[in-house]
CSV table of C-alpha atoms in Angstrom, one decimal:
chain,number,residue,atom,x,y,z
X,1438,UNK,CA,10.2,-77.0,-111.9
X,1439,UNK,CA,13.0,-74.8,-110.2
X,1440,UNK,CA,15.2,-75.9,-113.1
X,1441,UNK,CA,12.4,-74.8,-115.7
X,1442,UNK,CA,11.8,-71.0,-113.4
X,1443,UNK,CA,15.6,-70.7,-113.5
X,1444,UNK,CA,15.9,-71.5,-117.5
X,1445,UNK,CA,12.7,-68.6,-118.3
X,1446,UNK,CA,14.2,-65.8,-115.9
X,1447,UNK,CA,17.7,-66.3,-117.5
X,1448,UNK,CA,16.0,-66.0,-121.0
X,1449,UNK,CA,14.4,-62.7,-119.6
X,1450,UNK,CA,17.3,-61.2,-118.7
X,1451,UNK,CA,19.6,-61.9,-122.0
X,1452,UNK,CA,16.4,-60.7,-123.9
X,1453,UNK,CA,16.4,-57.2,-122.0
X,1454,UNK,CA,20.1,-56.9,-121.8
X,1455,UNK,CA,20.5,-57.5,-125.5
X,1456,UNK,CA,17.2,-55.1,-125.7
X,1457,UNK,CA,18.9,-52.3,-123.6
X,1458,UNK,CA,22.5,-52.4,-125.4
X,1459,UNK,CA,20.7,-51.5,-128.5
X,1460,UNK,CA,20.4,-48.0,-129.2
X,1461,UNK,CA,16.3,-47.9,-129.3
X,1462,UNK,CA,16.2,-49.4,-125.9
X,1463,UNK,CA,18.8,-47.6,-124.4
X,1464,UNK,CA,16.9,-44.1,-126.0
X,1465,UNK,CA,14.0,-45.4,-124.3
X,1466,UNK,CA,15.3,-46.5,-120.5
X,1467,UNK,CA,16.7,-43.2,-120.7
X,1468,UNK,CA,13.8,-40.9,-121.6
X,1469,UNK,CA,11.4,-42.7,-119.3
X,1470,UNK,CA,14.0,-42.7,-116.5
X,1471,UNK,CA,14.4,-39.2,-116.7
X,1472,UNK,CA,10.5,-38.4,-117.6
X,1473,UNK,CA,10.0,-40.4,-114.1
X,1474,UNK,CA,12.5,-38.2,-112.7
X,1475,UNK,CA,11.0,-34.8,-113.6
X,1476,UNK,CA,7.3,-35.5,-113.0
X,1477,UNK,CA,7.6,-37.3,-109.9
X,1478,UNK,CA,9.1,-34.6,-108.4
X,1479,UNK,CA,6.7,-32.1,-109.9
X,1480,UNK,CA,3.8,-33.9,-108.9
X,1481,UNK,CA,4.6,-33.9,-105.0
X,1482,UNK,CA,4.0,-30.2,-105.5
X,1483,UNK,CA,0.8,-30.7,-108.0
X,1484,UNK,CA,-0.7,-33.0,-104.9
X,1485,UNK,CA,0.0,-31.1,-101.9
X,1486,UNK,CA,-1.6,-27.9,-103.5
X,1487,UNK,CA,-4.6,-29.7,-104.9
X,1488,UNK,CA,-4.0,-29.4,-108.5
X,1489,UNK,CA,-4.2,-32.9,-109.6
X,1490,UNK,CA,-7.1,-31.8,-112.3
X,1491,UNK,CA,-5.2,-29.1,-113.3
X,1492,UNK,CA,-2.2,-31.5,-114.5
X,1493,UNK,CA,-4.8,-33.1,-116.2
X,1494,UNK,CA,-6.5,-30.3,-118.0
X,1495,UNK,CA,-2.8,-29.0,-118.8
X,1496,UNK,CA,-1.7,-32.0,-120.8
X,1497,UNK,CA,-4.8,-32.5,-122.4
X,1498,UNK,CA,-4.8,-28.6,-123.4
X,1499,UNK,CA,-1.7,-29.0,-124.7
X,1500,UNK,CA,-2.5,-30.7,-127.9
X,1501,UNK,CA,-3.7,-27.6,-129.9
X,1502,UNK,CA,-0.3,-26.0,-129.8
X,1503,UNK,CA,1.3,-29.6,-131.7
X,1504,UNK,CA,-0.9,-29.1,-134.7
X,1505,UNK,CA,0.2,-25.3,-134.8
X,1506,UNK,CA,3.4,-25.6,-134.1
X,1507,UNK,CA,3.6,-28.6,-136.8
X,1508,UNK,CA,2.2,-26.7,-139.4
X,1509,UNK,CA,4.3,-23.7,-138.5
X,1510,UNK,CA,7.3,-25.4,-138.2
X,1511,UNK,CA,7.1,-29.2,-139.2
X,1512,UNK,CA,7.5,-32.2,-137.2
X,1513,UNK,CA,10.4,-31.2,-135.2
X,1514,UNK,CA,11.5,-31.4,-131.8
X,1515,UNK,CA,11.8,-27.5,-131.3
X,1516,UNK,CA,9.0,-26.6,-133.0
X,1517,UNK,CA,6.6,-28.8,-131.1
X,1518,UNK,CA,8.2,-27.8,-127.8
X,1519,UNK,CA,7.7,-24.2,-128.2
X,1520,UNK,CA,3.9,-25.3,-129.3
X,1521,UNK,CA,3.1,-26.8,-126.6
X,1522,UNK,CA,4.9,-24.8,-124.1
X,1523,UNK,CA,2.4,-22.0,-125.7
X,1524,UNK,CA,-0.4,-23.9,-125.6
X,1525,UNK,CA,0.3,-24.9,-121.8
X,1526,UNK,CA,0.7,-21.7,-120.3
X,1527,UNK,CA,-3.0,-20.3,-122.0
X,1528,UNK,CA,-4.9,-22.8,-120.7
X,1529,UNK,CA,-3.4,-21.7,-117.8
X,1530,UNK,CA,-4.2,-18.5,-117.8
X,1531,UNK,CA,-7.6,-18.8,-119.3
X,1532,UNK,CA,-8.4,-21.6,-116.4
X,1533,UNK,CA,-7.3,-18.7,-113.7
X,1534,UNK,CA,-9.0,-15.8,-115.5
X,1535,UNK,CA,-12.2,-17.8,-115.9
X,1536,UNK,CA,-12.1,-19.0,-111.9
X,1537,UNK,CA,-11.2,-15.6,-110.9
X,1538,UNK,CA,-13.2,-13.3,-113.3
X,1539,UNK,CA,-16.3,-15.2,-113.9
X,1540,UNK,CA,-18.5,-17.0,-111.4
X,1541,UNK,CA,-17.9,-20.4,-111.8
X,1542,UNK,CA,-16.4,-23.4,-109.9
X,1543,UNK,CA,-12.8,-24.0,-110.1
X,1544,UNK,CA,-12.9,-28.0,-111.7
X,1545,UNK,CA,-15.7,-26.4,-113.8
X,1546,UNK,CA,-13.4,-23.7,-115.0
X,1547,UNK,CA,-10.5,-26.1,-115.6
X,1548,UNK,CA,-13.0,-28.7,-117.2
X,1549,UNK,CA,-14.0,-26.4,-119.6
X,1550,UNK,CA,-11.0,-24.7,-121.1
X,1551,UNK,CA,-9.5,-28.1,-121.0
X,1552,UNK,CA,-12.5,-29.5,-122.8
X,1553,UNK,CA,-12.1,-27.0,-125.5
X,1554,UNK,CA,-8.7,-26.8,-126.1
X,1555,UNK,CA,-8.4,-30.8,-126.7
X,1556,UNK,CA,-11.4,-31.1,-128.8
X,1557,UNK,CA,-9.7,-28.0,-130.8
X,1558,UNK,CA,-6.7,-30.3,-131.2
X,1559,UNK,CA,-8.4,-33.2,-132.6
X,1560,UNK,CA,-10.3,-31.1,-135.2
X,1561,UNK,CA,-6.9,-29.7,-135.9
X,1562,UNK,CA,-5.2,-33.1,-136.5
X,1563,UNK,CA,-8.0,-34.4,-138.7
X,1564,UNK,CA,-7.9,-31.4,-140.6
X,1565,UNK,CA,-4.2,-32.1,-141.4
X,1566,UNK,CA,-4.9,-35.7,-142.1
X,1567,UNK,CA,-7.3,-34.7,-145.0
X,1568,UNK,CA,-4.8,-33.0,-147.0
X,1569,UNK,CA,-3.3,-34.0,-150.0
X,1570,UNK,CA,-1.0,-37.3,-149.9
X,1571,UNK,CA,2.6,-37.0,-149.1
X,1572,UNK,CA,2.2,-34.6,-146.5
X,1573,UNK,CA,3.8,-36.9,-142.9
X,1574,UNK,CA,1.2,-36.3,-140.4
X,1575,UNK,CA,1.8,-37.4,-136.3
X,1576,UNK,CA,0.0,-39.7,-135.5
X,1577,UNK,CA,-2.8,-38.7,-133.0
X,1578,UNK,CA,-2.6,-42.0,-130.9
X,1579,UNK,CA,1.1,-41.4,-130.5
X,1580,UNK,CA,0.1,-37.6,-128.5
X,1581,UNK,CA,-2.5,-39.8,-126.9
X,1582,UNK,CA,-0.4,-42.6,-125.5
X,1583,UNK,CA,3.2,-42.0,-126.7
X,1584,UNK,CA,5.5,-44.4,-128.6
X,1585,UNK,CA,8.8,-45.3,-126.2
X,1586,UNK,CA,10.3,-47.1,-129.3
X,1587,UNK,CA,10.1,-43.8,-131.3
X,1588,UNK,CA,12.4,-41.8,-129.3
X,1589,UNK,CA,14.9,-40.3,-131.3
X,1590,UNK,CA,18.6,-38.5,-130.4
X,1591,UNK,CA,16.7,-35.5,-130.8
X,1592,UNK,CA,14.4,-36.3,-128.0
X,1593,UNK,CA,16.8,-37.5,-125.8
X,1594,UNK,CA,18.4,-34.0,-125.9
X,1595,UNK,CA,15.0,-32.1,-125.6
X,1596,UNK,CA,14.4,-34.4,-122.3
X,1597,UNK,CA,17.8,-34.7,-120.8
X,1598,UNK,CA,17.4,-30.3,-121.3
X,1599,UNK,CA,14.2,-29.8,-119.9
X,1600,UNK,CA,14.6,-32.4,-117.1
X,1601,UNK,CA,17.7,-29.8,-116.0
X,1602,UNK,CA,15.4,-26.8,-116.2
X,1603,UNK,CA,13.2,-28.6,-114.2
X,1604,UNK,CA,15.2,-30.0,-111.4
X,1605,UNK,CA,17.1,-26.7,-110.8
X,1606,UNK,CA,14.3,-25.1,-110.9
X,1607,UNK,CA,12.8,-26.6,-108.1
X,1608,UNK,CA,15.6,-26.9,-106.4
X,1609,UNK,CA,16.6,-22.8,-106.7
X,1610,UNK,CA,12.8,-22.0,-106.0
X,1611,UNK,CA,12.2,-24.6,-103.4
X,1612,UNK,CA,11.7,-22.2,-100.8
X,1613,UNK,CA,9.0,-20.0,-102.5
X,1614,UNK,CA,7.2,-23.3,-103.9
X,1615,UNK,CA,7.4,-24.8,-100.0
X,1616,UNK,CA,5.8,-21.8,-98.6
X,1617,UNK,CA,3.2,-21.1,-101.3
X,1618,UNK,CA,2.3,-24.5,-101.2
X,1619,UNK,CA,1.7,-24.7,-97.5
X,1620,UNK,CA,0.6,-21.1,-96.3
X,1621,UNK,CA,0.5,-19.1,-99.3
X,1622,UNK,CA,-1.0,-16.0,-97.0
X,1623,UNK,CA,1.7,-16.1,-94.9
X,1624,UNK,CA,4.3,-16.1,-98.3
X,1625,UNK,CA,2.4,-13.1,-99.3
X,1626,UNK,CA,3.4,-11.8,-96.6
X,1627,UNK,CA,6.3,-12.4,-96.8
X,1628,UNK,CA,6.3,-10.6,-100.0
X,1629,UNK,CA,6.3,-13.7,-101.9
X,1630,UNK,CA,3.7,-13.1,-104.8
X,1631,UNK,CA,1.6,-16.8,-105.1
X,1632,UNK,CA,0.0,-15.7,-108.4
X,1633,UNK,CA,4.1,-15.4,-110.3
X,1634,UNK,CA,4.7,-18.9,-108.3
X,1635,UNK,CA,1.7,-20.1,-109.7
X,1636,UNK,CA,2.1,-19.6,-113.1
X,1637,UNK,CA,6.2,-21.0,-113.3
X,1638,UNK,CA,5.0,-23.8,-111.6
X,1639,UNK,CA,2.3,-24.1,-114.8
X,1640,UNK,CA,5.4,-23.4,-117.2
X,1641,UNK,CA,7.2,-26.0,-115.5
X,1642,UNK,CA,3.9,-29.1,-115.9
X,1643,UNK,CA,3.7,-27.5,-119.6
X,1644,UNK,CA,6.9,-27.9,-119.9
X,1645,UNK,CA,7.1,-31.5,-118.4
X,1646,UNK,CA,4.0,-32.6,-120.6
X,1647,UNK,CA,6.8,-31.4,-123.7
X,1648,UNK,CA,9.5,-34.1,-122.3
X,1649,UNK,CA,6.3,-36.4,-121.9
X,1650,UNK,CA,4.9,-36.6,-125.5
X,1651,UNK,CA,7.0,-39.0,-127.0
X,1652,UNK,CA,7.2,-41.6,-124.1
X,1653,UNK,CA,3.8,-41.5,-122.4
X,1654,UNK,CA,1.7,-39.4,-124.3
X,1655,UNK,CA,-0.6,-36.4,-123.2
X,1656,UNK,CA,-2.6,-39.0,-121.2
X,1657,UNK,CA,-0.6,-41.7,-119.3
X,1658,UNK,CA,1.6,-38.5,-118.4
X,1659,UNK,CA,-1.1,-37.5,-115.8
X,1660,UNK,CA,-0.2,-41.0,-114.0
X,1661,UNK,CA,3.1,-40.4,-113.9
X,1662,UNK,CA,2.6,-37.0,-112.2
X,1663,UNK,CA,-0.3,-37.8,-109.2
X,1664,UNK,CA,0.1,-41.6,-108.8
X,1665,UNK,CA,4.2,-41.4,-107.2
X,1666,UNK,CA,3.5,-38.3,-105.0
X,1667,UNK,CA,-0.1,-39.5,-104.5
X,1668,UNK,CA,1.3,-42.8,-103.2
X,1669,UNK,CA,4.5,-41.2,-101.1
X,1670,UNK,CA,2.0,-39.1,-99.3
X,1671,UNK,CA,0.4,-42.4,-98.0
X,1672,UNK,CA,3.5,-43.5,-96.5
């Protein structure tokens, strides 16, 4: 039996070595190393300040600004960054100006910009799909869950550049995030203003979800943002 355990985990191993020397599987233990990276460190921040919905609504809200940006630009890395980097930062606004402006809850605000803005991207999507033949449409379940096996160079360079942004970010601005996050009436002040922290620390999740598309997908990127810093917090 021991001879039969040690015979399966050696086959295990020489199937994901061989898997990882390839280029595809070294593309992909590289983006979701550094996807792991950049969200776990974002989410310690999205936990401690309660905004574990609004990570949700934000890569859910995303998906309008793909089908714009791909029938602006084409399916391209830059094109589709810039997109959804767009489409990030007005659902952010719109979920402030709706929890500040009108009289509504806060998850009821966020539930229904989110709401909106994904169901817009669907509509969008299978508006494309219905076009004419020839025209190379993304495939909606690849936003939804990502496709690890379809990372290309190009994405490699988009994530291995937006994990940067993101980690020096946070580590120039650790300060202002630290005491925003933990006495924000105090940081103003200070003379810190919580509403410009706020909103680069939205740029920064949209910005994140961007990295995430191609590995995890809109959805299962949410997981990798709450679940580490949700779990560290336990401990």
């Amino acid at each position: 039996m021991e001879q039969v355990y040690v015979f399966f985990q050696e086959e295990i191993f020489n199937v994901l070595s061989d898997f990882f020397r390839m280029d595809i599987g070294f593309r992909a233990l590289a983006a979701s190393a550094m996807v792991g990276l950049m969200c776990g460190m974002l989410g310690c921040f999205i936990v401690l300040r309660n905004m574990a919905l609004i990570g949700d609504a934000l890569s859910h809200a995303v998906l309008p600004g793909v089908v714009v940006a791909f029938v602006i630009f084409g399916n391209t890395a830059l094109g589709i960054f810039l997109g959804v980097v767009l489409a990030g930062l007005i659902a952010a606004v719109g979920i402030t100006w709706l929890q500040h402006n009108i009289n509504t809850k806060n998850d009821a605000a966020i539930g229904i910009v989110f709401t909106a803005m994904f169901a817009m991207g669907v509509m969008g999507i299978s508006r494309i799909s219905k076009q004419e033949s020839g025209v190379h449409v993304p495939d909606l379940t690849d936003f939804l869950f990502g496709n690890v096996l379809s990372v290309s160079p190009q994405d490699v360079n988009l994530t291995i550049g937006i994990m940067i942004y993101v980690v020096l970010s946070i580590i120039i601005f650790y300060r202002y995030l630290f005491a925003t996050t933990f006495q924000p009436i105090i940081a103003e002040t200070m003379g810190i203003s919580t509403k410009i922290i706020h909103y680069y620390l939205m740029l920064l999740l949209s910005v994140a979800v961007v990295a995430s598309l191609t590995t995890v997908g809109v959805i299962l990127v949410v997981a990798m943002l709450i679940t580490p810093a949700a779990t560290a917090l336990l401990m």
